[in-house]
Amino acid sequence: MNINIHIFNKAQKSFWFVPFLFSMISLLLSLLTFYFDWWLSQHDYPIFPKVLFSNFNLSMTIISTIASSIMTMTTITFSTIMVVLTTFLSQYSPRTLQNFINDRPTQRVLAIFVSGVVYCITLLVLLKDESGQELYISSAFAGIVAVICLFVFVYFVHHVSNWVKVSNLIHNITIKTNNKIDNSYLYRRNAIQDEPSTFNESFFSETEPFTMYSEASGYLQQIDIEGMIKKAGKDKSIVRMVKTPGEYLLEGTPVMTIWTMTDDIDGEDYLSYLVLGPDKEPMEDIELGIRKLVEIALRAISPAINDPNTAKNCIEEIGIILSKLAKHKLPSSYLTDDENQVRIILEQPTFVDHLYKSFYQLRHYGKQDVSIIAEILRSLRMIGENNSEETQKMVWTFKNYILEGIDYDSLQNLDIQYIMRHLDELAKGCGQGDWDKDEVRNKYFPEKYKTEDAYHHDHGS
């Protein structure tokens, strides 16, 4: 990957990039305002009515007052952002901090305030009484900036009040994750390409492989798959990735093995397509969105917070993401070039892997909460009823894993009825209308819950 492109993309995701860009623009605008003010004085103040002009002392007073006012709003904005970040960290998940930091409206609000201060301070520095100029219109332009900042501040209060709502945060994570599924290079490429051509096993025996080692330490955050495929196609080589995104690489750790028919290739060129960083979270990782929802749900069902409804909301959104994921053709571990020749071997998770990683922690920590168990079954039904028969079979088989982990001793008869009702709905959603209820009861439920009569025993029915 081109290092300059990577630095630019990383800068775009940082909190300072948009404010810095707006500040440079405001600096330019302040210079233009100053020279425009001078031009008006040289032409007897045309275009604008004289009421908009003020003398030097009044202009300096107005602009300095506006600058201090915008600085106050900027300080309040920073304080509010810190409160929101603290809330996200303590109530939701550390992984959700990046959602608010990368939120464009938040960055733009802060950028407008910072650029407003830069604009006013620059005007204060440029305006001089010794120039002989009698009237100035810069104060009027500064007033316009103040009004804009005031309305932006009101908008920011409204925006933050929506952001701290956990339902909006959860939905935002779902939307971004679904967008990643639609825009991911692997998923778009895999949707239009055929199965790889016959894999030439003899290629490995005819060529001597060489291993590339990491030149630095850090987490493997991203692999430029598209660029590496083009490079491997040009060199007529096959690259097998030893490490996958999210793993930590020590300096000197084997990263990839390369087989090639070309003698003069530089293996270090392939290392340039890897992005290492101090954080474990991979960039543009679809699983990261699911992981955030799982962590929010786990905190919600913890005794410290005890908010199962938020956990149910997260589980429902996980079902939406997995349902969309199942509609796509999942990437193969053998990635091909435009000529359908295998160029990269990179292990890819199956749909069952996605199911397991989404629900294994929720299954463990929610095994005594019937509402969590039922919501997982509802989420599985949502995935099954919107997808292919193959997906339905995988979901129906996966439900056994959920049932095996339930703490039945903590449940009552009505709880079991509730679970059976959701199992019946799941069966219909997965095309298993004639499923054997007795087999499920005998396999998973304790003795007292195995018959229909036991369900109604305590109620005299």
Short mmCIF file of C-alpha atoms in Angstrom, two decimals:
data_model
loop_
_atom_site.label_atom_id
_atom_site.label_comp_id
_atom_site.label_asym_id
_atom_site.label_seq_id
_atom_site.Cartn_x
_atom_site.Cartn_y
_atom_site.Cartn_z
CA MET A 1 0.00 0.00 0.00
CA ASN A 2 1.26 3.44 -0.87
CA ILE A 3 2.46 4.91 2.42
CA ASN A 4 1.26 8.40 1.51
CA ILE A 5 -2.27 7.16 0.85
CA HIS A 6 -2.26 5.30 4.15
CA ILE A 7 -1.10 8.40 6.06
CA PHE A 8 -3.80 10.50 4.39
CA ASN A 9 -6.53 7.94 5.18
CA LYS A 10 -5.36 7.72 8.77
CA ALA A 11 -5.34 11.52 9.05
CA GLN A 12 -8.91 11.69 7.75
CA LYS A 13 -10.04 9.41 10.58
CA SER A 14 -8.32 11.51 13.25
CA PHE A 15 -10.14 14.07 15.39
CA TRP A 16 -7.94 17.01 14.38
CA PHE A 17 -8.08 16.69 10.57
CA VAL A 18 -11.38 18.50 9.86
CA PRO A 19 -10.74 21.34 12.39
CA PHE A 20 -7.28 21.85 10.90
CA LEU A 21 -8.69 21.98 7.37
CA PHE A 22 -11.42 24.45 8.38
CA SER A 23 -8.85 26.59 10.22
CA MET A 24 -6.72 26.91 7.09
CA ILE A 25 -9.80 27.94 5.12
CA SER A 26 -10.79 30.50 7.77
CA LEU A 27 -7.25 31.91 7.73
CA LEU A 28 -7.56 32.43 3.99
CA LEU A 29 -11.02 34.01 4.39
CA SER A 30 -9.72 36.42 7.03
CA LEU A 31 -7.00 37.58 4.63
CA LEU A 32 -9.60 38.04 1.88
CA THR A 33 -11.82 39.98 4.31
CA PHE A 34 -8.96 42.27 5.26
CA TYR A 35 -8.07 43.07 1.65
CA PHE A 36 -11.73 43.46 0.74
CA ASP A 37 -12.09 45.92 3.61
CA TRP A 38 -9.10 47.86 2.27
CA TRP A 39 -10.57 47.81 -1.28
CA LEU A 40 -13.85 49.27 -0.04
CA SER A 41 -12.00 52.11 1.68
CA GLN A 42 -10.22 52.94 -1.58
CA HIS A 43 -13.50 53.17 -3.50
CA ASP A 44 -15.54 55.26 -1.07
CA TYR A 45 -17.27 52.23 0.54
CA PRO A 46 -19.56 51.06 -2.30
CA ILE A 47 -21.94 48.03 -2.44
CA PHE A 48 -22.88 47.87 1.27
CA PRO A 49 -24.94 50.37 3.30
CA LYS A 50 -22.94 52.52 5.71
CA VAL A 51 -24.77 51.06 8.71
CA LEU A 52 -22.65 47.90 8.37
CA PHE A 53 -19.41 49.84 8.79
CA SER A 54 -17.82 50.88 12.08
CA ASN A 55 -14.74 52.77 13.15
CA PHE A 56 -11.51 51.15 14.29
CA ASN A 57 -12.17 51.09 18.05
CA LEU A 58 -15.70 49.74 17.69
CA SER A 59 -14.55 47.12 15.18
CA MET A 60 -11.81 45.90 17.51
CA THR A 61 -14.27 45.73 20.41
CA ILE A 62 -16.85 43.78 18.40
CA ILE A 63 -14.36 41.32 16.93
CA SER A 64 -12.59 40.69 20.27
CA THR A 65 -15.96 40.12 22.00
CA ILE A 66 -17.02 37.68 19.29
CA ALA A 67 -13.69 35.85 19.50
CA SER A 68 -14.00 35.39 23.27
CA SER A 69 -17.65 34.26 22.90
CA ILE A 70 -16.79 31.65 20.27
CA MET A 71 -13.90 30.49 22.44
CA THR A 72 -16.36 29.97 25.29
CA MET A 73 -18.65 27.90 23.03
CA THR A 74 -15.61 25.90 21.88
CA THR A 75 -14.69 25.18 25.52
CA ILE A 76 -18.24 24.02 26.28
CA THR A 77 -18.15 21.85 23.17
CA PHE A 78 -14.90 20.21 24.26
CA SER A 79 -16.34 19.58 27.73
CA THR A 80 -19.49 18.04 26.24
CA ILE A 81 -17.43 15.80 23.98
CA MET A 82 -15.41 14.56 26.96
CA VAL A 83 -18.61 13.80 28.89
CA VAL A 84 -19.96 11.80 25.94
CA LEU A 85 -16.66 9.91 25.57
CA THR A 86 -16.69 9.09 29.28
CA THR A 87 -20.27 7.83 28.99
CA PHE A 88 -19.37 5.65 26.02
CA LEU A 89 -16.36 4.27 27.85
CA SER A 90 -18.15 3.42 31.10
CA GLN A 91 -21.64 2.49 29.90
CA TYR A 92 -21.21 0.96 26.45
CA SER A 93 -17.83 -0.20 25.18
CA PRO A 94 -14.32 1.24 24.65
CA ARG A 95 -14.70 0.26 20.99
CA THR A 96 -17.61 2.72 20.60
CA LEU A 97 -15.40 5.76 21.30
CA GLN A 98 -14.21 5.72 17.71
CA ASN A 99 -17.80 6.00 16.47
CA PHE A 100 -18.25 9.37 18.14
CA ILE A 101 -14.73 10.61 17.36
CA ASN A 102 -15.15 9.74 13.67
CA ASP A 103 -18.64 11.22 13.57
CA ARG A 104 -18.49 13.89 10.85
CA PRO A 105 -21.13 16.26 12.34
CA THR A 106 -19.21 16.33 15.63
CA GLN A 107 -15.93 17.05 13.86
CA ARG A 108 -17.53 19.77 11.73
CA VAL A 109 -19.11 21.50 14.72
CA LEU A 110 -15.77 21.63 16.48
CA ALA A 111 -14.11 22.71 13.22
CA ILE A 112 -16.54 25.61 12.76
CA PHE A 113 -15.88 26.89 16.29
CA VAL A 114 -12.10 26.60 15.96
CA SER A 115 -12.14 28.23 12.52
CA GLY A 116 -14.36 31.03 13.91
CA VAL A 117 -11.78 31.79 16.60
CA VAL A 118 -8.95 31.69 14.04
CA TYR A 119 -10.92 34.04 11.76
CA CYS A 120 -11.54 36.64 14.46
CA ILE A 121 -8.04 36.52 15.94
CA THR A 122 -6.49 36.88 12.48
CA LEU A 123 -8.65 39.94 11.82
CA LEU A 124 -7.56 41.44 15.15
CA VAL A 125 -3.94 41.01 14.13
CA LEU A 126 -4.43 42.41 10.62
CA LEU A 127 -6.52 45.47 11.43
CA LYS A 128 -4.37 48.50 12.27
CA ASP A 129 -5.38 52.04 13.17
CA GLU A 130 -2.24 53.49 11.52
CA SER A 131 -3.49 52.58 8.05
CA GLY A 132 -5.56 55.76 7.92
CA GLN A 133 -8.72 53.83 7.13
CA GLU A 134 -11.83 55.44 8.68
CA LEU A 135 -14.44 52.65 8.48
CA TYR A 136 -14.27 48.86 8.57
CA ILE A 137 -16.75 46.19 7.50
CA SER A 138 -14.74 43.31 9.03
CA SER A 139 -16.79 43.54 12.23
CA ALA A 140 -19.97 42.85 10.22
CA PHE A 141 -18.43 39.73 8.72
CA ALA A 142 -17.30 38.67 12.19
CA GLY A 143 -20.90 39.13 13.35
CA ILE A 144 -22.08 36.80 10.60
CA VAL A 145 -19.55 34.21 11.79
CA ALA A 146 -20.87 34.61 15.35
CA VAL A 147 -24.47 34.01 14.25
CA ILE A 148 -23.41 30.89 12.30
CA CYS A 149 -21.54 29.57 15.34
CA LEU A 150 -24.57 30.22 17.54
CA PHE A 151 -26.88 28.16 15.35
CA VAL A 152 -24.24 25.45 15.04
CA PHE A 153 -23.99 25.32 18.84
CA VAL A 154 -27.76 24.77 19.11
CA TYR A 155 -27.46 22.01 16.51
CA PHE A 156 -24.60 20.43 18.46
CA VAL A 157 -26.67 20.27 21.65
CA HIS A 158 -29.42 18.51 19.70
CA HIS A 159 -26.91 16.17 18.02
CA VAL A 160 -25.24 15.14 21.28
CA SER A 161 -28.59 14.54 22.99
CA ASN A 162 -29.36 12.03 20.22
CA TRP A 163 -25.91 10.46 20.27
CA VAL A 164 -26.02 9.57 23.96
CA LYS A 165 -29.18 7.54 23.34
CA VAL A 166 -27.99 3.98 23.22
CA SER A 167 -30.62 3.05 20.61
CA ASN A 168 -29.18 5.61 18.18
CA LEU A 169 -25.64 4.41 18.84
CA ILE A 170 -26.62 0.80 18.21
CA HIS A 171 -28.45 1.67 15.00
CA ASN A 172 -25.51 3.78 13.82
CA ILE A 173 -23.15 0.83 14.31
CA THR A 174 -25.51 -1.40 12.32
CA ILE A 175 -25.75 1.07 9.42
CA LYS A 176 -21.97 1.49 9.22
CA THR A 177 -21.38 -2.26 9.37
CA ASN A 178 -23.93 -2.92 6.62
CA ASN A 179 -22.29 -0.23 4.50
CA LYS A 180 -18.94 -1.96 4.98
CA ILE A 181 -20.49 -5.20 3.73
CA ASP A 182 -21.76 -3.43 0.60
CA ASN A 183 -18.53 -1.50 -0.05
CA SER A 184 -15.93 -4.08 0.97
CA TYR A 185 -13.59 -4.94 -1.91
CA LEU A 186 -13.64 -8.66 -1.08
CA TYR A 187 -17.44 -8.88 -1.07
CA ARG A 188 -17.86 -6.80 -4.23
CA ARG A 189 -15.14 -8.77 -6.00
CA ASN A 190 -16.46 -12.12 -4.81
CA ALA A 191 -20.01 -11.31 -5.99
CA ILE A 192 -18.97 -11.01 -9.65
CA GLN A 193 -16.13 -13.52 -10.01
CA ASP A 194 -16.45 -17.21 -10.71
CA GLU A 195 -14.92 -20.01 -8.72
CA PRO A 196 -11.12 -20.06 -9.01
CA SER A 197 -9.75 -21.92 -12.00
CA THR A 198 -8.18 -25.31 -11.42
CA PHE A 199 -5.67 -24.88 -8.66
CA ASN A 200 -2.22 -25.79 -9.93
CA GLU A 201 -0.77 -27.83 -7.08
CA SER A 202 2.39 -28.50 -9.09
CA PHE A 203 3.20 -24.79 -8.94
CA PHE A 204 4.23 -25.26 -5.31
CA SER A 205 6.52 -28.19 -6.04
CA GLU A 206 8.12 -26.57 -9.08
CA THR A 207 9.03 -23.34 -7.32
CA GLU A 208 11.04 -22.69 -4.19
CA PRO A 209 9.08 -20.54 -1.72
CA PHE A 210 10.58 -17.81 0.42
CA THR A 211 9.20 -16.35 3.61
CA MET A 212 8.88 -12.65 4.39
CA TYR A 213 9.26 -11.45 7.97
CA SER A 214 7.77 -8.43 9.68
CA GLU A 215 10.10 -5.42 9.73
CA ALA A 216 8.30 -3.80 12.66
CA SER A 217 6.15 -4.71 15.66
CA GLY A 218 2.44 -3.98 15.93
CA TYR A 219 -1.04 -5.28 15.21
CA LEU A 220 -1.79 -6.18 11.61
CA GLN A 221 -4.64 -3.75 11.02
CA GLN A 222 -5.16 -4.00 7.29
CA ILE A 223 -4.03 -5.76 4.12
CA ASP A 224 -4.33 -3.95 0.80
CA ILE A 225 -5.81 -7.00 -0.92
CA GLU A 226 -6.49 -5.24 -4.22
CA GLY A 227 -2.96 -3.88 -4.51
CA MET A 228 -1.34 -7.16 -3.47
CA ILE A 229 -3.38 -9.13 -6.03
CA LYS A 230 -2.23 -6.78 -8.81
CA LYS A 231 1.37 -7.07 -7.62
CA ALA A 232 1.19 -10.89 -7.44
CA GLY A 233 -0.41 -11.05 -10.89
CA LYS A 234 2.38 -8.91 -12.34
CA ASP A 235 5.04 -11.14 -10.72
CA LYS A 236 3.11 -14.35 -11.52
CA SER A 237 3.35 -15.35 -7.89
CA ILE A 238 1.12 -16.77 -5.16
CA VAL A 239 1.14 -15.29 -1.67
CA ARG A 240 0.01 -17.26 1.36
CA MET A 241 -0.66 -15.03 4.37
CA VAL A 242 0.58 -16.62 7.57
CA LYS A 243 -1.01 -13.91 9.72
CA THR A 244 -4.51 -12.44 9.51
CA PRO A 245 -5.74 -8.92 10.40
CA GLY A 246 -5.99 -8.43 14.16
CA GLU A 247 -2.93 -10.53 15.06
CA TYR A 248 0.12 -9.00 16.73
CA LEU A 249 3.40 -9.16 14.83
CA LEU A 250 6.75 -9.00 16.54
CA GLU A 251 9.68 -7.79 14.51
CA GLY A 252 11.03 -10.82 12.65
CA THR A 253 7.72 -12.73 12.79
CA PRO A 254 6.89 -14.72 9.60
CA VAL A 255 4.09 -12.89 7.79
CA MET A 256 3.74 -14.46 4.36
CA THR A 257 5.13 -17.18 2.11
CA ILE A 258 5.60 -16.37 -1.58
CA TRP A 259 5.88 -18.77 -4.51
CA THR A 260 6.95 -17.15 -7.77
CA MET A 261 8.20 -17.99 -11.26
CA THR A 262 10.11 -14.69 -11.38
CA ASP A 263 13.63 -14.49 -9.98
CA ASP A 264 14.05 -10.74 -9.66
CA ILE A 265 11.10 -9.78 -7.45
CA ASP A 266 11.61 -7.85 -4.23
CA GLY A 267 9.75 -9.48 -1.35
CA GLU A 268 9.82 -6.24 0.62
CA ASP A 269 7.41 -4.74 -1.89
CA TYR A 270 4.77 -7.12 -0.60
CA LEU A 271 5.31 -5.94 2.99
CA SER A 272 4.33 -2.42 1.89
CA TYR A 273 0.76 -3.67 1.40
CA LEU A 274 0.45 -4.39 5.14
CA VAL A 275 -0.64 -1.77 7.66
CA LEU A 276 0.62 -2.16 11.24
CA GLY A 277 -0.58 -0.10 14.17
CA PRO A 278 -0.73 0.03 17.97
CA ASP A 279 -4.42 -0.95 18.12
CA LYS A 280 -5.81 -4.44 17.73
CA GLU A 281 -8.90 -3.27 15.89
CA PRO A 282 -8.53 -3.89 12.15
CA MET A 283 -9.57 -1.14 9.76
CA GLU A 284 -12.75 -1.69 7.75
CA ASP A 285 -13.43 -4.92 9.66
CA ILE A 286 -17.01 -6.16 9.40
CA GLU A 287 -16.60 -8.26 12.53
CA LEU A 288 -15.69 -5.12 14.47
CA GLY A 289 -19.25 -3.78 14.21
CA ILE A 290 -20.67 -7.04 15.52
CA ARG A 291 -18.09 -7.05 18.32
CA LYS A 292 -19.18 -3.58 19.40
CA LEU A 293 -22.83 -4.65 19.60
CA VAL A 294 -21.89 -7.78 21.55
CA GLU A 295 -19.90 -5.74 24.08
CA ILE A 296 -22.74 -3.26 24.56
CA ALA A 297 -25.13 -6.17 25.11
CA LEU A 298 -22.80 -7.87 27.59
CA ARG A 299 -22.49 -4.71 29.66
CA ALA A 300 -26.23 -4.22 29.54
CA ILE A 301 -26.95 -7.66 31.01
CA SER A 302 -24.22 -7.38 33.66
CA PRO A 303 -25.44 -7.01 37.28
CA ALA A 304 -23.81 -3.57 37.45
CA ILE A 305 -26.07 -2.12 34.74
CA ASN A 306 -28.91 -4.66 34.49
CA ASP A 307 -30.52 -3.35 31.29
CA PRO A 308 -31.72 -6.42 29.35
CA ASN A 309 -33.81 -4.35 26.93
CA THR A 310 -30.67 -2.72 25.56
CA ALA A 311 -29.13 -6.16 25.18
CA LYS A 312 -32.21 -7.32 23.27
CA ASN A 313 -31.89 -4.32 20.98
CA CYS A 314 -28.25 -5.23 20.29
CA ILE A 315 -29.12 -8.86 19.55
CA GLU A 316 -31.82 -7.75 17.11
CA GLU A 317 -29.33 -5.49 15.29
CA ILE A 318 -26.82 -8.36 15.17
CA GLY A 319 -29.51 -10.41 13.47
CA ILE A 320 -29.97 -7.63 10.89
CA ILE A 321 -26.23 -7.58 10.13
CA LEU A 322 -25.94 -11.37 9.88
CA SER A 323 -29.05 -11.52 7.70
CA LYS A 324 -27.45 -9.07 5.26
CA LEU A 325 -24.14 -10.90 5.47
CA ALA A 326 -25.81 -14.20 4.58
CA LYS A 327 -27.24 -12.67 1.41
CA HIS A 328 -23.71 -12.05 0.13
CA LYS A 329 -21.41 -14.66 -1.28
CA LEU A 330 -18.74 -14.92 1.41
CA PRO A 331 -15.14 -14.46 0.22
CA SER A 332 -13.15 -17.57 -0.52
CA SER A 333 -9.80 -18.21 1.13
CA TYR A 334 -8.38 -18.35 -2.41
CA LEU A 335 -8.40 -14.82 -3.84
CA THR A 336 -8.01 -14.51 -7.60
CA ASP A 337 -6.95 -11.84 -10.07
CA ASP A 338 -8.82 -10.60 -13.15
CA GLU A 339 -7.76 -13.74 -15.04
CA ASN A 340 -9.29 -15.93 -12.32
CA GLN A 341 -5.89 -17.20 -11.21
CA VAL A 342 -5.28 -17.70 -7.48
CA ARG A 343 -2.92 -15.01 -6.20
CA ILE A 344 -3.50 -14.78 -2.45
CA ILE A 345 -4.34 -17.49 0.07
CA LEU A 346 -5.91 -15.85 3.14
CA GLU A 347 -8.10 -17.72 5.59
CA GLN A 348 -11.64 -16.31 5.62
CA PRO A 349 -14.35 -16.99 8.23
CA THR A 350 -17.39 -19.04 7.23
CA PHE A 351 -20.95 -18.00 8.03
CA VAL A 352 -21.00 -20.45 10.94
CA ASP A 353 -17.90 -18.69 12.29
CA HIS A 354 -19.79 -15.39 12.16
CA LEU A 355 -22.73 -16.98 13.98
CA TYR A 356 -20.50 -18.38 16.69
CA LYS A 357 -18.52 -15.18 17.26
CA SER A 358 -21.77 -13.20 17.44
CA PHE A 359 -23.54 -15.31 20.05
CA TYR A 360 -21.09 -17.42 22.05
CA GLN A 361 -20.53 -14.79 24.76
CA LEU A 362 -24.19 -13.77 24.83
CA ARG A 363 -25.15 -17.42 25.19
CA HIS A 364 -22.80 -17.84 28.16
CA TYR A 365 -23.65 -14.68 30.12
CA GLY A 366 -27.35 -14.71 29.28
CA LYS A 367 -28.02 -18.38 29.94
CA GLN A 368 -30.18 -17.58 32.99
CA ASP A 369 -32.19 -14.79 31.35
CA VAL A 370 -35.08 -16.13 29.30
CA SER A 371 -35.52 -12.77 27.52
CA ILE A 372 -31.95 -12.95 26.18
CA ILE A 373 -32.35 -16.57 25.10
CA ALA A 374 -35.64 -15.81 23.36
CA GLU A 375 -34.14 -12.77 21.62
CA ILE A 376 -31.26 -14.87 20.28
CA LEU A 377 -33.79 -17.34 18.87
CA ARG A 378 -35.75 -14.44 17.33
CA SER A 379 -32.54 -13.12 15.78
CA LEU A 380 -31.78 -16.56 14.34
CA ARG A 381 -35.31 -16.72 12.92
CA MET A 382 -34.78 -13.34 11.25
CA ILE A 383 -31.59 -14.63 9.64
CA GLY A 384 -33.20 -17.85 8.46
CA GLU A 385 -36.46 -16.55 7.02
CA ASN A 386 -34.71 -13.98 4.81
CA ASN A 387 -32.08 -16.23 3.24
CA SER A 388 -31.40 -19.36 1.26
CA GLU A 389 -32.19 -22.93 2.23
CA GLU A 390 -28.51 -23.59 2.90
CA THR A 391 -28.40 -20.70 5.38
CA GLN A 392 -31.61 -21.90 7.01
CA LYS A 393 -30.07 -25.32 7.62
CA MET A 394 -26.97 -23.77 9.19
CA VAL A 395 -29.11 -21.57 11.45
CA TRP A 396 -31.35 -24.47 12.46
CA THR A 397 -28.30 -26.57 13.35
CA PHE A 398 -26.73 -23.66 15.24
CA LYS A 399 -29.80 -23.39 17.48
CA ASN A 400 -28.64 -26.63 19.16
CA TYR A 401 -25.56 -24.79 20.41
CA ILE A 402 -27.78 -22.16 22.02
CA LEU A 403 -30.06 -24.75 23.64
CA GLU A 404 -27.11 -26.68 25.06
CA GLY A 405 -25.94 -23.65 27.02
CA ILE A 406 -29.21 -22.71 28.73
CA ASP A 407 -29.32 -22.98 32.53
CA TYR A 408 -32.65 -24.79 32.72
CA ASP A 409 -32.53 -25.08 36.51
CA SER A 410 -32.99 -21.31 36.78
CA LEU A 411 -36.06 -21.32 34.51
CA GLN A 412 -39.71 -21.99 35.33
CA ASN A 413 -42.47 -23.75 33.41
CA LEU A 414 -43.69 -20.58 31.70
CA ASP A 415 -40.12 -19.79 30.69
CA ILE A 416 -39.86 -23.14 28.96
CA GLN A 417 -43.16 -22.52 27.17
CA TYR A 418 -41.80 -19.18 26.01
CA ILE A 419 -38.65 -20.83 24.64
CA MET A 420 -40.67 -23.56 22.90
CA ARG A 421 -42.86 -20.95 21.25
CA HIS A 422 -39.79 -19.18 19.86
CA LEU A 423 -38.35 -22.51 18.75
CA ASP A 424 -41.55 -23.16 16.85
CA GLU A 425 -41.27 -19.76 15.13
CA LEU A 426 -37.60 -20.45 14.36
CA ALA A 427 -38.54 -23.79 12.82
CA LYS A 428 -41.06 -22.10 10.52
CA GLY A 429 -38.53 -19.43 9.56
CA CYS A 430 -35.96 -22.10 8.71
CA GLY A 431 -38.36 -24.30 6.75
CA GLN A 432 -38.54 -26.94 9.51
CA GLY A 433 -42.30 -26.94 10.01
CA ASP A 434 -42.39 -30.65 10.90
CA TRP A 435 -39.62 -30.48 13.49
CA ASP A 436 -39.63 -33.08 16.26
CA LYS A 437 -40.50 -31.26 19.51
CA ASP A 438 -40.20 -34.41 21.60
CA GLU A 439 -36.67 -34.98 20.38
CA VAL A 440 -35.66 -31.47 21.47
CA ARG A 441 -37.34 -31.89 24.87
CA ASN A 442 -35.70 -35.24 25.53
CA LYS A 443 -32.28 -34.01 24.43
CA TYR A 444 -32.06 -30.64 26.15
CA PHE A 445 -34.77 -30.15 28.77
CA PRO A 446 -34.66 -31.54 32.32
CA GLU A 447 -36.99 -34.40 33.21
CA LYS A 448 -39.74 -32.20 34.67
CA TYR A 449 -39.99 -30.17 31.43
CA LYS A 450 -40.07 -33.01 28.89
CA THR A 451 -43.84 -33.40 28.58
CA GLU A 452 -46.60 -31.02 27.65
CA ASP A 453 -48.43 -31.91 30.90
CA ALA A 454 -45.50 -30.58 32.92
CA TYR A 455 -45.84 -27.18 31.30
CA HIS A 456 -49.34 -26.76 32.67
CA HIS A 457 -49.03 -28.73 35.89
CA ASP A 458 -48.56 -25.70 38.13
CA HIS A 459 -51.54 -23.94 36.56
CA GLY A 460 -54.12 -26.68 36.91
CA SER A 461 -54.71 -26.90 33.13
#
